[in-house]
Short mmCIF file of C-alpha atoms in Angstrom, two decimals:
data_model
loop_
_atom_site.label_atom_id
_atom_site.label_comp_id
_atom_site.label_asym_id
_atom_site.label_seq_id
_atom_site.Cartn_x
_atom_site.Cartn_y
_atom_site.Cartn_z
CA MET T 151 174.21 175.51 205.28
CA ARG T 152 171.98 173.37 207.48
CA ARG T 153 169.59 175.19 209.75
CA ASP T 154 169.26 174.51 213.47
CA TRP T 155 165.47 174.60 213.74
CA LYS T 156 165.42 174.25 217.51
CA GLN T 157 167.71 177.24 217.86
CA ILE T 158 165.54 179.26 215.48
CA ALA T 159 162.46 178.30 217.52
CA ARG T 160 164.11 179.40 220.76
CA GLY T 161 164.70 182.82 219.21
CA ILE T 162 161.40 183.33 217.37
CA ALA T 163 158.84 181.30 219.26
CA PRO T 164 160.09 180.45 222.76
CA GLU T 165 156.53 179.57 223.82
CA ILE T 166 156.61 176.36 221.76
CA PRO T 167 156.87 173.66 224.46
CA GLN T 168 160.04 171.58 224.45
CA ASN T 169 158.12 168.32 223.90
CA GLU T 170 156.49 169.73 220.74
CA LEU T 171 159.70 171.23 219.43
CA GLU T 172 161.18 167.83 218.52
CA GLY T 173 158.33 167.11 216.09
CA VAL T 174 158.33 170.62 214.63
CA ALA T 175 162.08 170.51 214.02
CA ALA T 176 161.95 167.02 212.49
CA VAL T 177 159.33 168.07 209.92
CA LEU T 178 161.23 171.21 208.96
CA GLN T 179 164.49 169.29 208.71
CA ALA T 180 162.96 166.77 206.30
CA LEU T 181 161.40 169.57 204.24
CA GLU T 182 164.69 171.44 204.09
CA GLU T 183 166.42 168.36 202.69
CA GLN T 184 163.92 168.31 199.81
CA PHE T 185 164.04 172.03 199.26
CA ALA T 186 167.78 172.77 199.49
CA PRO T 187 168.71 171.28 196.08
CA LEU T 188 165.92 173.27 194.39
CA ARG T 189 167.00 176.49 196.06
CA GLU T 190 170.57 175.95 194.95
CA ARG T 191 169.76 175.49 191.27
CA LEU T 192 167.75 178.72 191.03
CA PRO T 193 169.00 181.08 188.31
CA TYR T 194 169.66 184.57 189.72
CA GLU T 195 167.18 186.20 187.37
CA THR T 196 164.18 184.05 188.37
CA GLU T 197 161.38 186.19 189.76
CA PRO T 198 159.07 184.90 192.49
CA ALA T 199 155.59 183.77 191.45
CA LEU T 200 154.04 186.07 194.00
CA ILE T 201 152.23 187.89 191.21
CA PHE T 202 150.38 185.00 189.74
CA PRO T 203 149.63 184.88 186.01
CA CYS T 204 145.91 184.26 185.83
CA ASP T 205 145.60 183.62 182.14
CA ALA T 206 146.76 180.83 179.90
CA ALA T 207 149.40 182.85 178.13
CA GLY T 208 150.40 184.56 181.35
CA GLU T 209 150.00 187.95 179.76
CA GLU T 210 147.40 189.23 182.19
CA LEU T 211 149.09 189.96 185.48
CA VAL T 212 146.84 191.07 188.28
CA MET Y 955 118.26 162.99 193.06
CA ASN Y 956 121.36 164.73 191.86
CA LEU Y 957 121.53 168.41 190.93
CA HIS Y 958 120.48 168.30 187.28
CA GLU Y 959 117.78 165.71 187.97
CA SER Y 960 116.39 167.99 190.70
CA ALA Y 961 116.47 170.97 188.35
CA GLN Y 962 114.63 169.00 185.68
CA ALA Y 963 112.03 167.67 188.13
CA LEU Y 964 111.40 171.22 189.37
CA ARG Y 965 111.03 172.53 185.83
CA GLN Y 966 108.57 169.75 185.01
CA LYS Y 967 106.72 170.44 188.27
CA ALA Y 968 107.22 166.80 189.25
CA VAL Y 969 108.48 168.00 192.63
CA SER Y 970 108.41 171.25 194.60
CA SER Y 971 111.29 173.05 196.19
CA ALA Y 972 109.57 172.63 199.56
CA GLU Y 973 109.63 168.86 199.04
CA LEU Y 974 113.30 168.82 198.03
CA VAL Y 975 114.32 170.97 201.00
CA SER Y 976 112.19 168.94 203.38
CA GLU Y 977 113.80 165.69 202.17
CA SER Y 978 117.28 167.23 202.50
CA LEU Y 979 116.56 168.39 206.06
CA ARG Y 980 115.01 165.01 206.95
CA ARG Y 981 118.11 163.19 205.79
CA ILE Y 982 120.41 165.57 207.67
CA ALA Y 983 118.34 165.09 210.84
CA ALA Y 984 118.44 161.31 210.43
CA LEU Y 985 122.12 160.91 209.69
CA ASP Y 986 124.13 163.82 210.97
CA ALA Y 987 124.42 162.68 214.57
CA LYS Y 988 126.68 159.89 213.36
CA LEU Y 989 128.25 161.51 210.28
CA ARG Y 990 128.94 165.02 211.65
CA ALA Y 991 128.84 166.53 208.18
CA PHE Y 992 127.32 169.82 209.34
CA ILE Y 993 128.32 172.48 211.85
CA THR Y 994 125.21 174.63 211.34
CA VAL Y 995 121.86 173.71 209.78
CA THR Y 996 119.36 176.47 208.99
CA PRO Y 997 115.99 174.70 208.58
CA GLU Y 998 113.64 177.67 209.13
CA LEU Y 999 115.57 179.85 206.69
CA ALA Y 1000 115.70 177.06 204.09
CA GLU Y 1001 112.00 176.23 204.41
CA GLU Y 1002 111.06 179.89 204.04
CA GLN Y 1003 113.26 180.24 200.96
CA ALA Y 1004 111.75 177.05 199.50
CA ARG Y 1005 108.22 178.45 199.90
CA GLN Y 1006 109.36 181.63 198.16
CA ALA Y 1007 111.04 179.64 195.37
CA ASP Y 1008 107.86 177.66 194.77
CA GLN Y 1009 105.79 180.85 194.67
CA GLU Y 1010 108.20 182.40 192.19
CA ARG Y 1011 108.12 179.33 189.97
CA ALA Y 1012 104.33 179.21 190.10
CA GLY Y 1013 104.43 182.82 188.89
CA GLY Y 1014 106.63 181.80 185.97
CA MET Y 1015 109.91 183.03 187.43
CA ALA Y 1016 113.10 181.00 187.82
CA ARG Y 1017 116.11 182.85 189.16
CA GLY Y 1018 118.64 180.54 187.57
CA PRO Y 1019 119.71 176.92 187.03
CA LEU Y 1020 119.70 176.11 190.76
CA HIS Y 1021 116.28 177.65 191.48
CA GLY Y 1022 114.77 175.93 194.50
CA ILE Y 1023 117.50 173.30 194.96
CA PRO Y 1024 118.95 172.64 198.44
CA VAL Y 1025 122.75 172.93 198.65
CA ALA Y 1026 125.36 173.38 201.38
CA VAL Y 1027 128.56 175.37 201.73
CA LYS Y 1028 131.69 174.62 203.70
CA ASP Y 1029 131.84 176.66 206.88
CA VAL Y 1030 134.57 178.93 205.53
CA PHE Y 1031 132.22 180.75 203.13
CA PHE Y 1032 130.86 183.86 204.82
CA THR Y 1033 127.08 183.87 205.09
CA ARG Y 1034 125.31 187.06 206.10
CA GLY Y 1035 123.61 186.57 209.47
CA VAL Y 1036 124.66 182.91 209.77
CA ARG Y 1037 127.71 182.07 211.85
CA THR Y 1038 130.86 181.04 210.04
CA THR Y 1039 133.21 179.12 212.33
CA CYS Y 1040 135.92 178.05 209.85
CA GLY Y 1041 135.85 174.85 211.88
CA SER Y 1042 137.60 176.66 214.70
CA LYS Y 1043 137.04 177.72 218.28
CA ILE Y 1044 138.60 181.09 217.42
CA PHE Y 1045 135.71 181.94 215.04
CA ALA Y 1046 133.04 180.01 216.96
CA GLY Y 1047 130.88 183.09 217.43
CA TYR Y 1048 131.64 184.92 214.19
CA VAL Y 1049 128.53 186.04 212.31
CA PRO Y 1050 129.48 187.78 209.04
CA GLU Y 1051 127.65 190.89 207.89
CA TYR Y 1052 127.99 189.92 204.24
CA ASP Y 1053 127.88 186.92 201.92
CA SER Y 1054 130.94 185.54 200.18
CA ALA Y 1055 130.95 185.95 196.39
CA VAL Y 1056 130.21 182.23 195.96
CA VAL Y 1057 127.20 182.42 198.28
CA GLU Y 1058 125.96 185.53 196.46
CA ARG Y 1059 126.17 183.72 193.12
CA LEU Y 1060 124.50 180.56 194.44
CA LYS Y 1061 121.63 182.61 195.87
CA ALA Y 1062 121.31 184.62 192.66
CA ALA Y 1063 120.99 181.32 190.76
CA GLY Y 1064 118.15 180.34 193.10
CA ALA Y 1065 119.97 177.82 195.32
CA ILE Y 1066 118.73 177.29 198.87
CA ILE Y 1067 121.50 176.89 201.42
CA VAL Y 1068 120.42 174.40 204.07
CA GLY Y 1069 123.56 174.63 206.18
CA LYS Y 1070 127.30 175.00 206.68
CA THR Y 1071 129.44 171.90 206.48
CA ASN Y 1072 132.08 170.65 208.88
CA LEU Y 1073 135.76 170.68 207.95
CA HIS Y 1074 139.27 170.21 209.22
CA GLU Y 1075 139.96 173.10 211.61
CA PHE Y 1076 140.72 176.23 209.53
CA ALA Y 1077 140.69 174.01 206.40
CA TYR Y 1078 144.22 173.06 207.43
CA GLY Y 1079 144.40 169.28 207.27
CA VAL Y 1080 143.23 166.18 205.45
CA THR Y 1081 141.22 164.22 208.02
CA SER Y 1082 138.31 166.49 209.07
CA THR Y 1083 138.84 165.09 212.56
CA ASN Y 1084 137.68 168.32 214.10
CA PRO Y 1085 138.36 168.77 217.84
CA HIS Y 1086 135.63 171.41 218.19
CA TYR Y 1087 132.76 170.15 216.01
CA GLY Y 1088 133.30 166.39 215.86
CA THR Y 1089 134.91 163.97 213.45
CA VAL Y 1090 133.35 163.80 209.99
CA ARG Y 1091 132.83 160.12 209.16
CA ASN Y 1092 133.05 158.52 205.76
CA PRO Y 1093 129.65 157.23 204.55
CA TRP Y 1094 131.43 154.26 202.95
CA GLY Y 1095 132.91 153.15 206.27
CA LEU Y 1096 132.12 154.90 209.53
CA ASP Y 1097 135.54 154.04 210.95
CA ARG Y 1098 137.19 155.88 208.03
CA ILE Y 1099 138.03 159.53 207.56
CA ALA Y 1100 136.01 161.48 205.03
CA GLY Y 1101 139.18 163.28 204.01
CA GLY Y 1102 139.74 166.98 204.21
CA SER Y 1103 139.63 169.63 204.55
CA SER Y 1104 136.20 169.76 202.83
CA GLY Y 1105 135.22 166.51 204.58
CA GLY Y 1106 131.76 167.67 205.65
CA SER Y 1107 130.88 168.77 202.12
CA ALA Y 1108 132.03 165.43 200.66
CA CYS Y 1109 130.20 163.47 203.34
CA ALA Y 1110 126.97 165.47 202.91
CA VAL Y 1111 126.94 164.82 199.15
CA ALA Y 1112 127.95 161.15 199.42
CA ALA Y 1113 125.26 160.55 202.05
CA GLY Y 1114 122.58 162.14 199.88
CA MET Y 1115 121.93 165.04 202.25
CA VAL Y 1116 122.42 167.60 199.47
CA PRO Y 1117 123.22 167.16 195.77
CA MET Y 1118 126.00 169.77 195.88
CA ALA Y 1119 128.20 171.34 198.51
CA MET Y 1120 130.88 173.94 197.97
CA GLY Y 1121 134.41 173.42 199.24
CA ASN Y 1122 137.79 175.03 198.98
CA ASP Y 1123 141.10 173.47 198.04
CA THR Y 1124 144.56 174.69 199.10
CA GLY Y 1125 146.48 171.43 198.76
CA GLY Y 1126 143.83 168.95 197.63
CA SER Y 1127 140.98 169.78 200.01
CA ILE Y 1128 138.22 169.31 197.41
CA ARG Y 1129 139.65 166.42 195.36
CA LEU Y 1130 140.96 164.37 198.27
CA PRO Y 1131 137.67 164.08 200.23
CA ALA Y 1132 135.81 163.61 196.93
CA SER Y 1133 138.08 160.65 196.20
CA PHE Y 1134 137.71 159.14 199.69
CA CYS Y 1135 133.90 159.57 199.68
CA GLY Y 1136 133.28 158.30 196.13
CA ILE Y 1137 131.99 161.55 194.63
CA VAL Y 1138 133.12 164.24 192.19
CA GLY Y 1139 135.23 167.25 193.21
CA LEU Y 1140 136.32 170.10 190.97
CA LYS Y 1141 139.16 172.51 191.71
CA PRO Y 1142 138.91 175.20 189.04
CA SER Y 1143 141.87 177.26 187.79
CA PHE Y 1144 143.30 179.86 190.13
CA GLY Y 1145 141.36 183.05 189.46
CA ARG Y 1146 138.28 181.30 188.01
CA VAL Y 1147 136.06 181.44 191.13
CA SER Y 1148 136.17 184.45 193.44
CA ARG Y 1149 137.68 183.98 196.89
CA TYR Y 1150 135.97 187.10 198.22
CA GLY Y 1151 134.38 186.43 201.59
CA VAL Y 1152 136.24 183.22 202.38
CA LEU Y 1153 138.66 183.15 205.28
CA PRO Y 1154 142.03 182.72 203.56
CA LEU Y 1155 144.30 179.89 204.59
CA ASP Y 1156 146.85 180.57 201.87
CA PHE Y 1157 146.28 183.51 199.56
CA SER Y 1158 148.31 182.11 196.65
CA LEU Y 1159 147.05 178.50 196.82
CA ASP Y 1160 143.33 178.72 197.81
CA HIS Y 1161 140.75 177.68 195.19
CA MET Y 1162 136.94 177.41 195.50
CA GLY Y 1163 134.93 174.63 193.85
CA PRO Y 1164 131.98 172.23 194.02
CA LEU Y 1165 131.61 168.67 195.31
CA THR Y 1166 128.80 166.76 193.58
CA ARG Y 1167 127.42 163.31 192.81
CA CYS Y 1168 128.34 163.47 189.13
CA VAL Y 1169 130.52 165.38 186.69
CA ARG Y 1170 127.64 167.19 184.97
CA ASP Y 1171 126.54 168.62 188.33
CA ALA Y 1172 130.04 169.98 188.88
CA ALA Y 1173 129.86 171.58 185.42
CA LEU Y 1174 126.44 173.06 186.17
CA THR Y 1175 127.69 174.54 189.45
CA LEU Y 1176 130.86 175.94 187.91
CA GLY Y 1177 128.73 177.80 185.38
CA VAL Y 1178 127.01 179.48 188.32
CA VAL Y 1179 129.99 180.36 190.55
CA ALA Y 1180 132.66 181.18 187.95
CA GLY Y 1181 133.40 184.69 186.76
CA PHE Y 1182 135.30 187.89 187.32
CA ASP Y 1183 134.93 189.60 190.69
CA PRO Y 1184 136.72 192.93 191.23
CA ARG Y 1185 136.69 192.32 194.99
CA ASP Y 1186 139.17 189.45 194.58
CA GLU Y 1187 142.44 190.84 193.24
CA THR Y 1188 143.39 187.50 191.71
CA SER Y 1189 140.07 187.07 189.91
CA SER Y 1190 140.48 186.52 186.17
CA ARG Y 1191 138.69 188.31 183.33
CA GLN Y 1192 138.87 185.17 181.17
CA PRO Y 1193 135.34 184.68 179.78
CA VAL Y 1194 133.12 182.05 181.38
CA VAL Y 1195 132.33 179.43 178.73
CA PRO Y 1196 129.65 176.71 178.66
CA TYR Y 1197 130.95 173.97 180.96
CA LEU Y 1198 128.19 171.39 180.62
CA PRO Y 1199 129.45 168.67 178.25
CA ALA Y 1200 127.39 168.27 175.09
CA ALA Y 1201 125.15 165.20 174.89
CA PRO Y 1202 126.22 162.70 173.74
CA VAL Y 1203 129.69 163.50 175.05
CA SER Y 1204 132.60 162.64 172.79
CA ILE Y 1205 136.32 162.52 173.53
CA ARG Y 1206 137.30 161.19 170.12
CA GLY Y 1207 140.66 162.57 169.08
CA LEU Y 1208 141.54 164.09 172.46
CA ARG Y 1209 145.09 163.44 173.68
CA ILE Y 1210 145.14 162.19 177.27
CA GLY Y 1211 148.53 162.07 178.98
CA LEU Y 1212 149.26 159.16 181.31
CA PRO Y 1213 152.37 160.00 183.39
CA GLU Y 1214 155.07 157.34 183.43
CA ASN Y 1215 156.78 158.85 186.45
CA TYR Y 1216 155.75 159.99 189.93
CA TYR Y 1217 151.96 159.52 189.79
CA PHE Y 1218 152.11 155.74 189.64
CA GLU Y 1219 154.78 155.32 192.30
CA ARG Y 1220 154.06 154.15 195.84
CA LEU Y 1221 150.32 153.56 195.66
CA ASN Y 1222 147.87 150.80 196.33
CA PRO Y 1223 147.87 148.48 193.28
CA SER Y 1224 144.07 148.68 193.11
CA ALA Y 1225 144.31 152.50 192.75
CA ALA Y 1226 146.81 152.20 189.90
CA SER Y 1227 144.77 149.50 188.23
CA ALA Y 1228 141.52 151.50 188.46
CA VAL Y 1229 143.10 154.54 186.79
CA ARG Y 1230 144.74 152.45 184.07
CA GLY Y 1231 141.36 150.78 183.50
CA ALA Y 1232 139.78 154.21 183.04
CA ALA Y 1233 142.53 155.10 180.55
CA ARG Y 1234 141.67 151.99 178.53
CA LEU Y 1235 138.02 153.06 178.48
CA ALA Y 1236 139.08 156.49 177.22
CA GLU Y 1237 141.05 154.81 174.46
CA GLN Y 1238 138.04 152.69 173.50
CA ALA Y 1239 136.04 155.92 173.30
CA GLY Y 1240 138.43 157.27 170.70
CA ALA Y 1241 140.88 159.28 172.81
CA ARG Y 1242 144.60 158.86 172.29
CA ILE Y 1243 146.51 157.82 175.41
CA VAL Y 1244 149.95 159.43 175.46
CA PRO Y 1245 152.46 157.96 177.93
CA LEU Y 1246 154.77 160.77 179.02
CA GLN Y 1247 157.24 162.06 181.60
CA VAL Y 1248 155.98 164.95 183.73
CA PRO Y 1249 157.99 167.44 185.84
CA ASP Y 1250 158.76 166.05 189.29
CA GLY Y 1251 155.69 166.17 191.51
CA GLY Y 1252 157.88 165.79 194.58
CA GLN Y 1253 159.47 169.18 193.91
CA LEU Y 1254 156.06 170.77 193.46
CA ASN Y 1255 154.92 169.29 196.77
CA ALA Y 1256 157.99 170.46 198.66
CA ILE Y 1257 157.61 174.07 197.60
CA GLY Y 1258 153.83 173.86 198.02
CA ARG Y 1259 154.36 172.89 201.64
CA ILE Y 1260 156.83 175.72 202.27
CA ILE Y 1261 154.47 178.27 200.72
CA LEU Y 1262 151.47 176.92 202.62
CA LEU Y 1263 153.27 176.74 205.97
CA SER Y 1264 154.53 180.31 205.58
CA GLU Y 1265 151.34 181.95 204.28
CA ALA Y 1266 149.01 180.13 206.68
CA SER Y 1267 151.14 181.12 209.67
CA ALA Y 1268 151.24 184.71 208.44
CA THR Y 1269 147.44 184.73 208.21
CA MET Y 1270 146.88 183.11 211.61
CA GLU Y 1271 149.72 184.72 213.57
CA ARG Y 1272 147.38 187.19 215.28
CA HIS Y 1273 145.54 184.29 216.95
CA LEU Y 1274 148.58 182.32 218.07
CA HIS Y 1275 148.54 183.73 221.59
CA ARG Y 1276 145.45 181.51 222.06
CA ARG Y 1277 147.41 178.27 221.76
CA GLU Y 1278 144.93 176.27 223.84
CA ASP Y 1279 142.13 177.11 221.37
CA PHE Y 1280 143.77 175.28 218.45
CA GLY Y 1281 143.77 171.55 217.80
CA PRO Y 1282 147.25 170.05 218.27
CA ASP Y 1283 147.84 169.17 214.60
CA VAL Y 1284 146.93 172.62 213.30
CA LEU Y 1285 148.96 174.29 216.05
CA ALA Y 1286 151.99 172.20 215.06
CA LEU Y 1287 151.65 173.30 211.42
CA LEU Y 1288 151.31 176.94 212.45
CA ASP Y 1289 154.40 176.62 214.65
CA GLN Y 1290 156.34 175.09 211.76
CA GLY Y 1291 155.34 177.94 209.46
CA ARG Y 1292 156.49 180.62 211.88
CA LEU Y 1293 160.03 179.27 211.81
CA ILE Y 1294 160.52 179.24 208.03
CA PRO Y 1295 162.81 182.13 207.05
CA ALA Y 1296 161.55 184.76 204.61
CA THR Y 1297 164.36 183.76 202.24
CA ASP Y 1298 162.97 180.22 202.00
CA TYR Y 1299 159.49 181.52 201.31
CA ILE Y 1300 160.71 183.83 198.57
CA ASN Y 1301 162.90 181.14 197.04
CA ALA Y 1302 159.97 178.71 197.11
CA GLN Y 1303 157.96 181.27 195.13
CA ARG Y 1304 160.88 181.57 192.69
CA VAL Y 1305 161.06 177.78 192.25
CA ARG Y 1306 157.30 177.87 191.74
CA ARG Y 1307 157.80 180.19 188.76
CA LEU Y 1308 160.38 177.78 187.29
CA LEU Y 1309 158.13 174.76 187.73
CA GLN Y 1310 155.20 176.58 186.12
CA GLN Y 1311 157.47 177.24 183.14
CA GLU Y 1312 158.60 173.59 183.07
CA PHE Y 1313 155.02 172.34 183.07
CA ARG Y 1314 153.70 174.61 180.30
CA PRO Y 1315 155.20 172.77 177.26
CA LEU Y 1316 153.35 169.63 178.35
CA TRP Y 1317 150.13 171.10 177.00
CA LYS Y 1318 151.56 171.03 173.47
CA GLN Y 1319 151.66 167.22 173.72
CA VAL Y 1320 148.35 166.51 175.48
CA ASP Y 1321 144.96 168.06 176.23
CA CYS Y 1322 144.83 166.75 179.79
CA LEU Y 1323 146.55 164.40 182.22
CA LEU Y 1324 145.06 161.37 183.95
CA THR Y 1325 146.42 160.39 187.38
CA PRO Y 1326 145.18 158.80 190.59
CA THR Y 1327 143.74 161.35 193.05
CA THR Y 1328 144.98 159.54 196.15
CA PRO Y 1329 147.33 156.58 196.52
CA THR Y 1330 144.84 154.61 198.67
CA GLY Y 1331 141.23 154.50 199.78
CA ALA Y 1332 140.25 156.36 202.96
CA PRO Y 1333 142.48 155.63 205.97
CA ARG Y 1334 140.99 154.77 209.36
CA ILE Y 1335 140.10 157.55 211.78
CA GLY Y 1336 143.13 158.09 214.02
CA GLN Y 1337 145.53 156.34 211.63
CA ALA Y 1338 148.79 158.30 211.59
CA THR Y 1339 150.76 156.64 208.81
CA ILE Y 1340 150.29 154.64 205.61
CA ASP Y 1341 152.67 151.87 204.56
CA LEU Y 1342 153.23 151.87 200.80
CA ASP Y 1343 155.88 149.69 199.17
CA GLY Y 1344 157.49 149.16 202.56
CA GLN Y 1345 157.83 152.89 203.15
CA GLU Y 1346 155.87 154.46 205.98
CA GLU Y 1347 154.43 157.88 205.21
CA GLU Y 1348 152.33 160.33 207.24
CA VAL Y 1349 148.66 160.16 206.20
CA ARG Y 1350 148.68 163.89 205.45
CA VAL Y 1351 151.75 163.73 203.22
CA ALA Y 1352 150.75 160.50 201.44
CA SER Y 1353 147.17 161.56 200.79
CA THR Y 1354 148.14 164.89 199.25
CA ARG Y 1355 151.04 163.53 197.17
CA PHE Y 1356 149.17 163.61 193.83
CA VAL Y 1357 147.02 166.69 194.42
CA ARG Y 1358 149.03 169.35 196.27
CA GLY Y 1359 151.34 170.24 193.40
CA ILE Y 1360 148.43 171.17 191.15
CA ASN Y 1361 147.58 174.05 193.50
CA VAL Y 1362 151.14 175.31 193.11
CA LEU Y 1363 150.60 175.41 189.34
CA GLY Y 1364 147.07 176.85 189.64
CA LEU Y 1365 145.73 174.36 187.07
CA PRO Y 1366 142.15 173.05 186.99
CA ALA Y 1367 141.69 169.47 188.20
CA LEU Y 1368 138.74 167.16 188.58
CA SER Y 1369 138.43 164.05 190.74
CA LEU Y 1370 135.83 161.38 189.99
CA PRO Y 1371 135.26 157.83 191.22
CA CYS Y 1372 136.98 155.15 189.14
CA GLY Y 1373 136.66 152.01 191.25
CA PHE Y 1374 136.90 150.45 194.67
CA ASP Y 1375 139.76 148.95 196.64
CA GLU Y 1376 139.85 145.46 198.14
CA GLU Y 1377 138.02 146.75 201.23
CA GLY Y 1378 135.19 148.24 199.18
CA LEU Y 1379 136.34 151.84 199.62
CA PRO Y 1380 136.07 154.27 196.70
CA LEU Y 1381 139.09 155.31 194.63
CA GLY Y 1382 139.35 158.48 192.60
CA LEU Y 1383 141.05 159.49 189.40
CA GLN Y 1384 142.25 163.00 188.72
CA ILE Y 1385 142.03 164.83 185.39
CA ILE Y 1386 144.32 167.85 185.16
CA GLY Y 1387 144.06 170.42 182.38
CA PRO Y 1388 145.77 173.60 181.16
CA MET Y 1389 144.78 176.93 182.73
CA PHE Y 1390 141.09 177.76 182.20
CA GLN Y 1391 140.39 174.55 180.27
CA GLU Y 1392 137.77 173.37 182.75
CA ALA Y 1393 135.44 172.52 179.86
CA THR Y 1394 137.95 169.95 178.56
CA ILE Y 1395 138.47 168.15 181.85
CA LEU Y 1396 134.71 168.12 182.46
CA GLN Y 1397 134.17 166.68 178.98
CA VAL Y 1398 136.70 163.90 179.61
CA GLY Y 1399 135.30 163.37 183.11
CA ALA Y 1400 131.73 163.03 181.86
CA ALA Y 1401 132.80 160.54 179.16
CA LEU Y 1402 134.72 158.43 181.68
CA GLU Y 1403 131.88 158.62 184.21
CA ASP Y 1404 129.47 157.30 181.56
CA ALA Y 1405 131.88 154.55 180.56
CA LEU Y 1406 132.67 153.53 184.15
CA GLY Y 1407 129.01 153.41 185.17
CA LEU Y 1408 129.66 153.82 188.89
CA THR Y 1409 127.28 156.68 189.77
CA HIS Y 1410 124.51 154.28 190.79
CA ARG Y 1411 126.69 152.87 193.60
CA GLN Y 1412 125.85 154.60 196.85
CA PRO Y 1413 126.94 153.91 200.42
CA ILE Y 1414 124.49 152.01 202.59
CA LEU Y 1415 123.63 154.07 205.65
#
């Protein structure tokens, strides 16, 4: 499902000027094209790396 | 003089701290109008501290390895009583009531902070073209960017204003300006150096580290600033080990990985050739060069950008009603980050976990990786794109292509000069190691630095 970044901007951040919106949307569109295949191959059980393993073996979670 | 030469000269009483600080301040006064490396210089404070350091040394006391040596810190490190702008108009008048952990440790080791260095606004960019405090210029070519975001720190060290300046690195912000300015930059492992008292840009990608004239100075500084800090929840309890490479340094028997994919694609041929030349020197020194395939750096970069855009916008959201107070490039990035859905952010963090797992087996094959730091020498100030292999790329995206992903993995990485391009601009190589193996990458870095013999080359100013 492709996102309409301009539409999202109109809802979330209507103060972004129209002339800047083109550039913002273009960057996010390009990034989405890189990210979408990665997102789709994610196994269901994969946890986010929000809790970052700080040690080599990853045993010490902070 | 570099850091360890200064320390030795002080120990031997060949020079006083007052003399070192005076020379540092003289050079800043002479050069900074054109280089714009500093936002704030604190001469009275530094001179007073130098007098005290000399008195202490005369009384037989040395606080630590940096006793009496002038240094600088990027203007994101909080300094008690000295304003900390973060390169922004928003924080232009902010005077912290406490020191960051890094500043505390530098002071405890006897360092004298002569000032706060300029940077890309909010450390969010690669040019250090700062709309509020001036454009940092590259000492190797005044029409070139110093790189960013720690551009002022890199410039100050390259121009001989200070032997060491601290920076921070969220997507290459230490290694990239080090590469462009022909100096050494070390991004330690995530958790190795406390982030306490540094304005966060991205709480899961920010790393603190030194920029220096040589690898041994980076090692010396890491020994001072590394260590557990309970005030930083991501700080590691891994023991701090000796980082200074033994003399004479040997890399005999070490396995150095040379990626066959990604890191040698779309770059200036002189950058590729300089890194391959360094690899040959490593081989001559007894290391084993292991050609290998590495997990896709493009994937790492894509998720790194999603995480950075999201976290930086979350951090800065409270200031976004002051749109006119941001530079246009930083404002555009903050706008982009606000639009990324929470699901994308969470999924990027999930992919990050997968890529960390994919990268880990690599360290069974090799002790470190050798790559270029940047695909080119420093671009011109104002240059928007770089043409590589007929493909036009934004300067920001191209310059961070080989460094950003390492922040996603949290691994330690060192950049050091390895040659010059056809225009005489410095090129850097990057040594990446497993988590908390800073000593290994510093050992390899010191051996290559000795073999390359480039440290005597300084910009003419």
